[in-house]
Coordinates of C-alpha atoms in Angstrom, one line a residue:
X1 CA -1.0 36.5 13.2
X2 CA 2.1 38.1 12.1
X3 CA 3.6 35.9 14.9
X4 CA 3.2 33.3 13.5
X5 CA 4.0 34.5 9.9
X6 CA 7.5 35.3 11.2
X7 CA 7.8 32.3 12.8
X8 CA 7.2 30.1 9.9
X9 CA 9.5 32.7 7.8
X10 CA 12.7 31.8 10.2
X11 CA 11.1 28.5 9.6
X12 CA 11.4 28.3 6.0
X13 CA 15.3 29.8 5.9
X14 CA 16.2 27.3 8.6
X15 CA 14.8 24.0 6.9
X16 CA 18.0 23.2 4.1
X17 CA 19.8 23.1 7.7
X18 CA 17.6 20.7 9.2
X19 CA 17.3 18.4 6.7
X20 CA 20.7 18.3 6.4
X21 CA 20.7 17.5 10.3
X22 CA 17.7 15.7 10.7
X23 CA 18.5 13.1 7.9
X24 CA 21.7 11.8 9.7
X25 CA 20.4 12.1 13.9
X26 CA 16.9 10.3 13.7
X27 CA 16.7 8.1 16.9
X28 CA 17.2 4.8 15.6
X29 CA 16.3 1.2 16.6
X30 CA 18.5 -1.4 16.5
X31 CA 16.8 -4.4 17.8
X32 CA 15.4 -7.1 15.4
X33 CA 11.8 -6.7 16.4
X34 CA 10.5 -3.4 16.8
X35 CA 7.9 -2.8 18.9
X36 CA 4.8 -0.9 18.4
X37 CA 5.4 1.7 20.7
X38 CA 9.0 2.2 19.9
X39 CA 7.4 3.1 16.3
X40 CA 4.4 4.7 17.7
X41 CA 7.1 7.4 19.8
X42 CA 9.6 7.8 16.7
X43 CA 7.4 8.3 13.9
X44 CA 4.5 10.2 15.6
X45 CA 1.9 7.0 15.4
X46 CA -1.2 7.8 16.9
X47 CA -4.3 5.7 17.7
X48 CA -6.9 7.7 15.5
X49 CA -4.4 10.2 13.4
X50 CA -5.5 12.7 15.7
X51 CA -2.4 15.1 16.5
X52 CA -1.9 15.5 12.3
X53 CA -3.7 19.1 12.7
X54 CA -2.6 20.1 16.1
X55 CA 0.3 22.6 15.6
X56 CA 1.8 21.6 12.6
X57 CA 3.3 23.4 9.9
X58 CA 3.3 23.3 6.0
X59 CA 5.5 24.3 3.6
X60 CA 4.8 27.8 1.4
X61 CA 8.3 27.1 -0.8
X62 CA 6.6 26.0 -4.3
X63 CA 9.6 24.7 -5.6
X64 CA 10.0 21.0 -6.0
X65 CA 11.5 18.5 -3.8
X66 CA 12.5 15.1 -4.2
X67 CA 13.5 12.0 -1.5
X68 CA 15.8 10.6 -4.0
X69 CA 17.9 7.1 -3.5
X70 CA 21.5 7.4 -5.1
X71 CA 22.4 3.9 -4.7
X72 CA 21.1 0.5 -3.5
X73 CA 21.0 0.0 -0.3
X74 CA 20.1 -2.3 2.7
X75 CA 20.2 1.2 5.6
X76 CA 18.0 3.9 3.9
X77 CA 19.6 6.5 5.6
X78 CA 23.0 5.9 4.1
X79 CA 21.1 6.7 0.5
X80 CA 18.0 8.7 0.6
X81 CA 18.8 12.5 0.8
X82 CA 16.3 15.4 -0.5
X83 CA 16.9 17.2 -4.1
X84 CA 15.5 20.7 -4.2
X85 CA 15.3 22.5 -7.6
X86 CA 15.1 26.2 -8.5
X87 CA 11.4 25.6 -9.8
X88 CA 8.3 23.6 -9.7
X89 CA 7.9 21.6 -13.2
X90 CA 5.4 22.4 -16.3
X91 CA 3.9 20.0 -18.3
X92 CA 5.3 20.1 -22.2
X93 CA 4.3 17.1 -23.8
X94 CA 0.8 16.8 -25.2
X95 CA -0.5 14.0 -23.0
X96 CA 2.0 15.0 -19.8
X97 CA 0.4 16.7 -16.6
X98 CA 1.9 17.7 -13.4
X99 CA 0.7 17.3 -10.3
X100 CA 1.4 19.0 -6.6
X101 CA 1.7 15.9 -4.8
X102 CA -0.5 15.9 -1.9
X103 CA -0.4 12.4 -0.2
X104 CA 1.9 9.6 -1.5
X105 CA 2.9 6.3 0.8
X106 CA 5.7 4.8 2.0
X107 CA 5.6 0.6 1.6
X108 CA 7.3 -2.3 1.3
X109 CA 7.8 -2.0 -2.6
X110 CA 9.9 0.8 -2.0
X111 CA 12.1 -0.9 0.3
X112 CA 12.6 -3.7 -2.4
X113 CA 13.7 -1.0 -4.6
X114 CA 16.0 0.6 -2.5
X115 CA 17.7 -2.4 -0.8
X116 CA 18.1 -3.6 -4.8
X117 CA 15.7 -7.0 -4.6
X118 CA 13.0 -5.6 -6.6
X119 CA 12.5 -7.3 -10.0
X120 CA 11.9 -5.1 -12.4
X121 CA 10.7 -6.1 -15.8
X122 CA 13.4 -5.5 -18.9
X123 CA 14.1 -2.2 -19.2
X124 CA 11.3 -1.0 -16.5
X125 CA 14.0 0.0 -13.8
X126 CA 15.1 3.7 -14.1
X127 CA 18.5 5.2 -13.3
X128 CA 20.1 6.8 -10.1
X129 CA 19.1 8.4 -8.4
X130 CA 15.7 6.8 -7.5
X131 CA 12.6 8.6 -5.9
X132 CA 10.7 6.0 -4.0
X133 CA 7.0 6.0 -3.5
X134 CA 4.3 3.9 -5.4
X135 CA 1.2 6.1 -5.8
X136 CA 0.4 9.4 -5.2
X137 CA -3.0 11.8 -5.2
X138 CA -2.7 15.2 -5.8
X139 CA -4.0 18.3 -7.6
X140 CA -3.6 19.4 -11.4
X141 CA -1.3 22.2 -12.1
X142 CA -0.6 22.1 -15.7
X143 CA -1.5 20.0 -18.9
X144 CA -1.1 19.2 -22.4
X145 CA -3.4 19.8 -25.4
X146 CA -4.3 16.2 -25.3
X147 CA -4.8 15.7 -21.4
X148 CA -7.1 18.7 -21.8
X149 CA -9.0 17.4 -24.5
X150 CA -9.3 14.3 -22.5
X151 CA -11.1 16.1 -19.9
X152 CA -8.4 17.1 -17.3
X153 CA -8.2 20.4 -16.0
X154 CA -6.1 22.7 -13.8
X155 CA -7.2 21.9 -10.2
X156 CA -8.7 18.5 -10.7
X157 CA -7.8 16.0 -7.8
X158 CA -6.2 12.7 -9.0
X159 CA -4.8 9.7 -7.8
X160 CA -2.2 8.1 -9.9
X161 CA -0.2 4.6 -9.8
X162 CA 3.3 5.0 -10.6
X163 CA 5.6 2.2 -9.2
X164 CA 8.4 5.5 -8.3
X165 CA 8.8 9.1 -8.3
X166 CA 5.8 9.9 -6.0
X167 CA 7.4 11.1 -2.5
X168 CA 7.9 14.2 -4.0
X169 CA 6.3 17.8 -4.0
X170 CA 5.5 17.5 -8.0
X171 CA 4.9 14.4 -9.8
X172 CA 4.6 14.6 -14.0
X173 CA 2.6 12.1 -15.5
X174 CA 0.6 10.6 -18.2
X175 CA -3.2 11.5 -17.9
X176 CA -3.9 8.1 -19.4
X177 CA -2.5 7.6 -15.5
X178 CA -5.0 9.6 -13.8
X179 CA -8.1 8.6 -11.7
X180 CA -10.7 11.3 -10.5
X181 CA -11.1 11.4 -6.6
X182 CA -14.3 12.7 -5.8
X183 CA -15.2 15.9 -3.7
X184 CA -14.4 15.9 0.3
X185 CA -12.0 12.2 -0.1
X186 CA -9.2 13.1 2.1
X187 CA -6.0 12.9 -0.2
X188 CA -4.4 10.4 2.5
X189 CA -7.3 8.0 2.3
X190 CA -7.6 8.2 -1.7
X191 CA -4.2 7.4 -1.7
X192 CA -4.4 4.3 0.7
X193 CA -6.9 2.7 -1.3
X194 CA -5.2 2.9 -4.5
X195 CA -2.9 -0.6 -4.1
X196 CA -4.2 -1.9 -0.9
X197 CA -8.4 -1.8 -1.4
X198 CA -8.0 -2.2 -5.2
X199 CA -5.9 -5.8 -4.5
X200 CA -8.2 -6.8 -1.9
X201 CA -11.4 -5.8 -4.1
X202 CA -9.8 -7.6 -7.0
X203 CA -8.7 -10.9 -5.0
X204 CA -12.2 -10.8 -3.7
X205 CA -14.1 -11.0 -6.8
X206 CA -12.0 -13.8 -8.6
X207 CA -14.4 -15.7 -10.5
X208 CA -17.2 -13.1 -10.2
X209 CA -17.7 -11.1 -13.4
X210 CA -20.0 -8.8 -15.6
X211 CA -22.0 -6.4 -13.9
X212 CA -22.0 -8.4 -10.6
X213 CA -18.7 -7.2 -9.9
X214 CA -20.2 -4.2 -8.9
X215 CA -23.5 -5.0 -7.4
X216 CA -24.5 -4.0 -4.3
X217 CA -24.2 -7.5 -2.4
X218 CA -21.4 -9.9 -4.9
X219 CA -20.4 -11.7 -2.1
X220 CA -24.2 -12.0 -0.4
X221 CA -24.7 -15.4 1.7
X222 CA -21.0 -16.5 0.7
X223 CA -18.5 -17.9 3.4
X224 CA -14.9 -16.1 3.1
X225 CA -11.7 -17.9 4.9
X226 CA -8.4 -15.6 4.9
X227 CA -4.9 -17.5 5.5
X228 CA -2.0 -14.9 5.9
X229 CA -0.6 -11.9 8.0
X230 CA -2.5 -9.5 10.0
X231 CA -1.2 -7.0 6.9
X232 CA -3.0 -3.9 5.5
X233 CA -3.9 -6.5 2.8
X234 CA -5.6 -8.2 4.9
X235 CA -7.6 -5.7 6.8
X236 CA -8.9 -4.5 3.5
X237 CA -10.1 -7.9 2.8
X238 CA -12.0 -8.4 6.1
X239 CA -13.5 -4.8 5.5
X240 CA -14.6 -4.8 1.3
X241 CA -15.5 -8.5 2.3
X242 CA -18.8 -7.3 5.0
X243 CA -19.5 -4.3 3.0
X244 CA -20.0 -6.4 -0.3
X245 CA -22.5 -9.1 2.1
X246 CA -19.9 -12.2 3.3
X247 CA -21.9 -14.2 6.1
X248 CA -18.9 -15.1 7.2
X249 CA -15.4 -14.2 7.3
X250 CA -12.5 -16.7 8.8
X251 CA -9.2 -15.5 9.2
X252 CA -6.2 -17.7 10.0
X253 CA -3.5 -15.1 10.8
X254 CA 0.7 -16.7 10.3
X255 CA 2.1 -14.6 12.9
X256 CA 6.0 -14.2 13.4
X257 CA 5.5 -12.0 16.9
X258 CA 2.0 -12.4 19.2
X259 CA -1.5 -13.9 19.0
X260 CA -3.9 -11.7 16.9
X261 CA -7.5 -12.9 17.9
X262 CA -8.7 -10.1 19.3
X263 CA -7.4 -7.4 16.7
X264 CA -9.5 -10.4 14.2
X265 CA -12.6 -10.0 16.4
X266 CA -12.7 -6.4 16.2
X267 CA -12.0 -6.3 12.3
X268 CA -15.3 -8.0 12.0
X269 CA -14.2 -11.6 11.1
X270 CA -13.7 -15.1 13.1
X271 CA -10.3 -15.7 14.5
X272 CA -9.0 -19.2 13.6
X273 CA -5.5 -21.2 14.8
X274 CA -2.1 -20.8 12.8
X275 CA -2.3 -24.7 12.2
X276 CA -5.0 -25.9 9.3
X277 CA -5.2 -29.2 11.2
X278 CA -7.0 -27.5 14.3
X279 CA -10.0 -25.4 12.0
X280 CA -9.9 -28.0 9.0
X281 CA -12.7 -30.3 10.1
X282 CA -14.7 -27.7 11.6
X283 CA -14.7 -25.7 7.8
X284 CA -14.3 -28.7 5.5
X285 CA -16.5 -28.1 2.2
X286 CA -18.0 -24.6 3.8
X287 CA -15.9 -22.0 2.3
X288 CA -16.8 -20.4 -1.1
X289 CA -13.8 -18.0 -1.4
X290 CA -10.2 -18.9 0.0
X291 CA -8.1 -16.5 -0.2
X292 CA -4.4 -17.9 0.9
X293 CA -1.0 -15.9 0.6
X294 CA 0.9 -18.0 2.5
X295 CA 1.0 -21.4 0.7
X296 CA 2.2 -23.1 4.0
X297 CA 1.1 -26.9 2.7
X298 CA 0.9 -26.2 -0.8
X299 CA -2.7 -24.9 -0.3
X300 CA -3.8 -28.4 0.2
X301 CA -6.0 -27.5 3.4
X302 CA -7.4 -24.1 2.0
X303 CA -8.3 -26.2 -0.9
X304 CA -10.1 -28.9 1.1
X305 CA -12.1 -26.1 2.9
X306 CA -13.6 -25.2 -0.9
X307 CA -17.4 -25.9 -1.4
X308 CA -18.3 -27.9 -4.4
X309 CA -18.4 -24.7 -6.6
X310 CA -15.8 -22.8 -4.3
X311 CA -12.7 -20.9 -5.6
X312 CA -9.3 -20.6 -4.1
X313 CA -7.4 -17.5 -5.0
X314 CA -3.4 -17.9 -4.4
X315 CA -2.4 -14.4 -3.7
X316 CA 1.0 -15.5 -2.6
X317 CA 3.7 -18.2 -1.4
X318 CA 5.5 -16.6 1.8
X319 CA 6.1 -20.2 3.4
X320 CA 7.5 -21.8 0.2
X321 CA 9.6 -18.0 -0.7
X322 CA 11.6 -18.2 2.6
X323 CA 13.8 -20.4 0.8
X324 CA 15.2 -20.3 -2.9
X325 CA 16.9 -23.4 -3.1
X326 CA 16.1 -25.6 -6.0
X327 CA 13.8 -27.6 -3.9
X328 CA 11.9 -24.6 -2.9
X329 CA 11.6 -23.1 -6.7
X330 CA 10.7 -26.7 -7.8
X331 CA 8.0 -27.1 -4.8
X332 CA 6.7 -23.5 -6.3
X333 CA 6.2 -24.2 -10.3
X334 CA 4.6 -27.8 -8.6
X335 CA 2.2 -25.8 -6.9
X336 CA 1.8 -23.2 -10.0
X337 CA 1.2 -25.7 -12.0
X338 CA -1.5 -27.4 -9.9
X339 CA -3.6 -24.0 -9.6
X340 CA -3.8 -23.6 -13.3
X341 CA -4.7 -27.5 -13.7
X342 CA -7.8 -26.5 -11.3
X343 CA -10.8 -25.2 -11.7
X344 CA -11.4 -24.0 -8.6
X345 CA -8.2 -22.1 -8.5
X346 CA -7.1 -19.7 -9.7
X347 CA -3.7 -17.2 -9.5
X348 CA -4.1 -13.5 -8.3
X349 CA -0.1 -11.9 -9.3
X350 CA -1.3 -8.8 -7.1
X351 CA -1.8 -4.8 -7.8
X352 CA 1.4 -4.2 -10.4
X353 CA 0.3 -6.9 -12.5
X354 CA -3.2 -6.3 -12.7
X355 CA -2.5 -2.2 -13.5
X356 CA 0.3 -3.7 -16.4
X357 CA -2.2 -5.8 -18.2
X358 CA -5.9 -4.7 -17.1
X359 CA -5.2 -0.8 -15.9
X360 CA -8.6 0.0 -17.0
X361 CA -10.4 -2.6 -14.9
X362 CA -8.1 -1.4 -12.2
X363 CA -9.3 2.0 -13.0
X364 CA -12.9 1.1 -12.8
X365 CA -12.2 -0.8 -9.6
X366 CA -10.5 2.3 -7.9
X367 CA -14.0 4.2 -8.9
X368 CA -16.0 2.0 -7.3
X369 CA -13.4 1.8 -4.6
X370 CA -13.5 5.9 -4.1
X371 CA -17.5 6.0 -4.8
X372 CA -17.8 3.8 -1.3
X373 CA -14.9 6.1 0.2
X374 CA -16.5 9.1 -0.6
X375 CA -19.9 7.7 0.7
X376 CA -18.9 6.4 4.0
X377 CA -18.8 3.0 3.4
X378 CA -15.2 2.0 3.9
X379 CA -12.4 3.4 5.6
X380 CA -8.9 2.5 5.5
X381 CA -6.5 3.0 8.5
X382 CA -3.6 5.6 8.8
X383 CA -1.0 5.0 10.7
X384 CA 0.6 8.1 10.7
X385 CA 1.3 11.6 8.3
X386 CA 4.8 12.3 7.8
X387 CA 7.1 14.6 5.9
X388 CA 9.2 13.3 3.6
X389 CA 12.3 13.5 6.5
X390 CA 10.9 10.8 8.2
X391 CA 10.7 8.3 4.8
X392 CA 14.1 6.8 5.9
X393 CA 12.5 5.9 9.6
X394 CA 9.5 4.5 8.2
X395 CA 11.7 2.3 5.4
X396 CA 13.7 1.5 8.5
X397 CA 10.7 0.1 10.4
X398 CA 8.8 -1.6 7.6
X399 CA 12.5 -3.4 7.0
X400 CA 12.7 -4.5 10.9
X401 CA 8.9 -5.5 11.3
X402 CA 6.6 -5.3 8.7
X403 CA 3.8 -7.2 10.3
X404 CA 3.9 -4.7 12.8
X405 CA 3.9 -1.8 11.0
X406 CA 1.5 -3.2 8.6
X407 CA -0.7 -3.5 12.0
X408 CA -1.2 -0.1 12.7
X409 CA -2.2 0.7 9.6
X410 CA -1.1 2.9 5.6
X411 CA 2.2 5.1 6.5
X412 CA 1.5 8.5 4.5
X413 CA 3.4 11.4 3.4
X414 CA 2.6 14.8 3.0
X415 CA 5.8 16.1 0.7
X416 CA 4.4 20.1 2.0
X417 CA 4.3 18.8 5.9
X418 CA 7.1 20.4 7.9
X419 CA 9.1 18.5 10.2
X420 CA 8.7 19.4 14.0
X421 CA 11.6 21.3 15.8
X422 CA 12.5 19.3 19.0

């Protein structure tokens, strides 16, 4: 109506005003442990998603925005700001394309990078200011001569790994970068699954290669024990792990706030205790795939659970990382050492690595990955849609309690998503 056309018009002239306000007087939690509903009320958390349509507002300014970092920092709202440009950007180089970012996340990685603990490679780390966010889908606007010999068009929805720069309106990237998202995916479930699902569906089929990584059933009849945090991780490996045929999935959740057995039950998968001494005996020479991020004994009771011709996949060492004493980093190239000694063990370094050194069996495995998406097969959990205003709350949250925000699920952000007047 022309209402509501003039309403978003005063909108639109108002917002360099509110972001200026809104970036310094979000509600803020100070305690150490933050509760799910304290997040649920700040950053609009819902159950199902369901309020993300219900009277919201989008941006029609086409010029590009950025959440950019200026400095490192452990409060993200002492740092993170929004640059606004005069125009939206063009692709010029041969094999560049630009995309109009419709769904990036907000994670962990990007709090790393803000707060400064990050380790970058040599000469990976860019200069101030930084624009967080690790992946991103979004539609084609321009491309080079090469890009468009390579099959990408003007209009084409993408998803794209990029490790920064992606909680923006525009991102430019290389099409060698790009993966097609099929017809009807929801942009903030194609860009869930590009880190989370892709490192679960990689940890899971460790040791199973050739075509069979793709078969209907890989993991048909096998027995599946999980040791680690009730993450997003996590919940990607209980889910990829019935849809690809587990009998059975066992999941020791490491807790630092409540019991978890009943969000374990409803995942699909077998709830067992914190300690390895109390489900040990019961799973002793049963399990064919272990996949352990903790490392709390040196994964000498994950190992014990193995089958004769079982596999242990490391995926992490959160017990032995609390600490970086020397006893601590010598306990840890110990314990490195013994995997690659094994050959029922093996190493998996996670997403980033896998995308440095095999980015085009990550890019197969994200196919795949969207081929079930698209059909119904799997679906990841949002947690909540928010504009890039609310980044720094989010950061904030995942700083204070990961686990818990982890719980409810893939924080996403809609760069074109207005923020709500209150």
């Amino acid at each position: 109506s022309s209402q509501a056309r003039k309403d978003q018009s005063i909108f639109t002239f108002l917002l360099p005003f509110l972001l200026l306000k809104n970036m310094k007087t979000y509600k803020r939690i100070e305690s150490d442990n933050v509760s799910y509903e304290s997040a649920q009320e700040s950053l609009g958390l819902s159950d199902e998603g369901s309020n993300y349509q219900q009277g919201v507002m989008f941006d029609s300014d086409i010029r590009n925005a950025e959440l950019v970092i200026d400095e490192h920092n452990n409060d993200p709202f002492a740092v993170m700001r929004i640059q606004t440009y005069d125009d939206a950007p063009m692709a010029k180089g041969q094999d560049e394309v630009v995309l109009k970012i419709e769904a990036s996340t907000v994670s962990s990685i990007d709090c790393q990078i803000r707060d400064g603990t990050y380790q970058w490679k040599f000469g990976q780390k860019p200069a101030f200011p930084i624009v967080p966010g690790v992946d991103c889908v979004g539609v084609v606007t321009s491309c080079g001569a090469l890009a468009t010999m390579n099959g990408i068009a003007p209009g084409d929805r993408v998803a794209s790994f990029q490790l920064h720069g992606c909680n923006a309106k525009y991102k430019l990237v290389k099409y060698t970068d790009l993966v097609r998202v099929p017809e009807g995916v929801d942009p903030a479930e194609a860009v869930a699954m590009i880190r989370t699902y892709t490192a679960a569906f990689q940890a899971l089929m460790q040791g199973i290669h050739g075509h069979g990584r793709y078969s209907r059933k890989p993991l048909l009849h096998k027995r599946v024990l999980i040791v680690g945090p009730c993450g997003t991780f996590e919940r990607a490996l209980v889910e990829l792990g019935i849809f690809l045929g587990a009998k059975k999935i066992y999941f020791s959740a490491h807790s630092t706030s409540h019991s978890h057995e009943n969000y374990i039950r409803l995942l699909g998968a077998k709830p067992l205790d914190e300690d390895p001494d109390e489900w040990l005996d019961d799973l002793e020479g049963k399990i064919d795939i272990a996949i352990d991020s903790v490392c709390i004994d040196r994964f000498e009771h994950t190992f014990s659970a193995l089958d004769e011709d079982g596999i242990l996949v490391a995926a992490g060492m959160a017990d032995i990382e609390k600490c970086n004493d020397f006893i601590s980093n010598v306990e840890k190239l110990w314990t490195h050492t013994t995997i690659k000694l094994s050959n029922q063990c093996t190493y998996y370094h996670g997403f980033i690595h896998e995308w440095e050194n095999e980015k085009e069996r990550c890019m197969k495995d994200l196919v795949y990955l969207y081929n079930l998406l698209a059909n119904g097969k799997i679906k990841p959990k949002i947690a909540t849609r928010i504009p890039m205003l609310k980044v720094a709350a989010a950061q904030e949250r995942l700083d204070q309690n990961l686990e818990s925000m982890e719980r409810r699920g893939i924080v996403v952000v809609d760069p074109w998503l207005l923020p709500v007047l209150e």
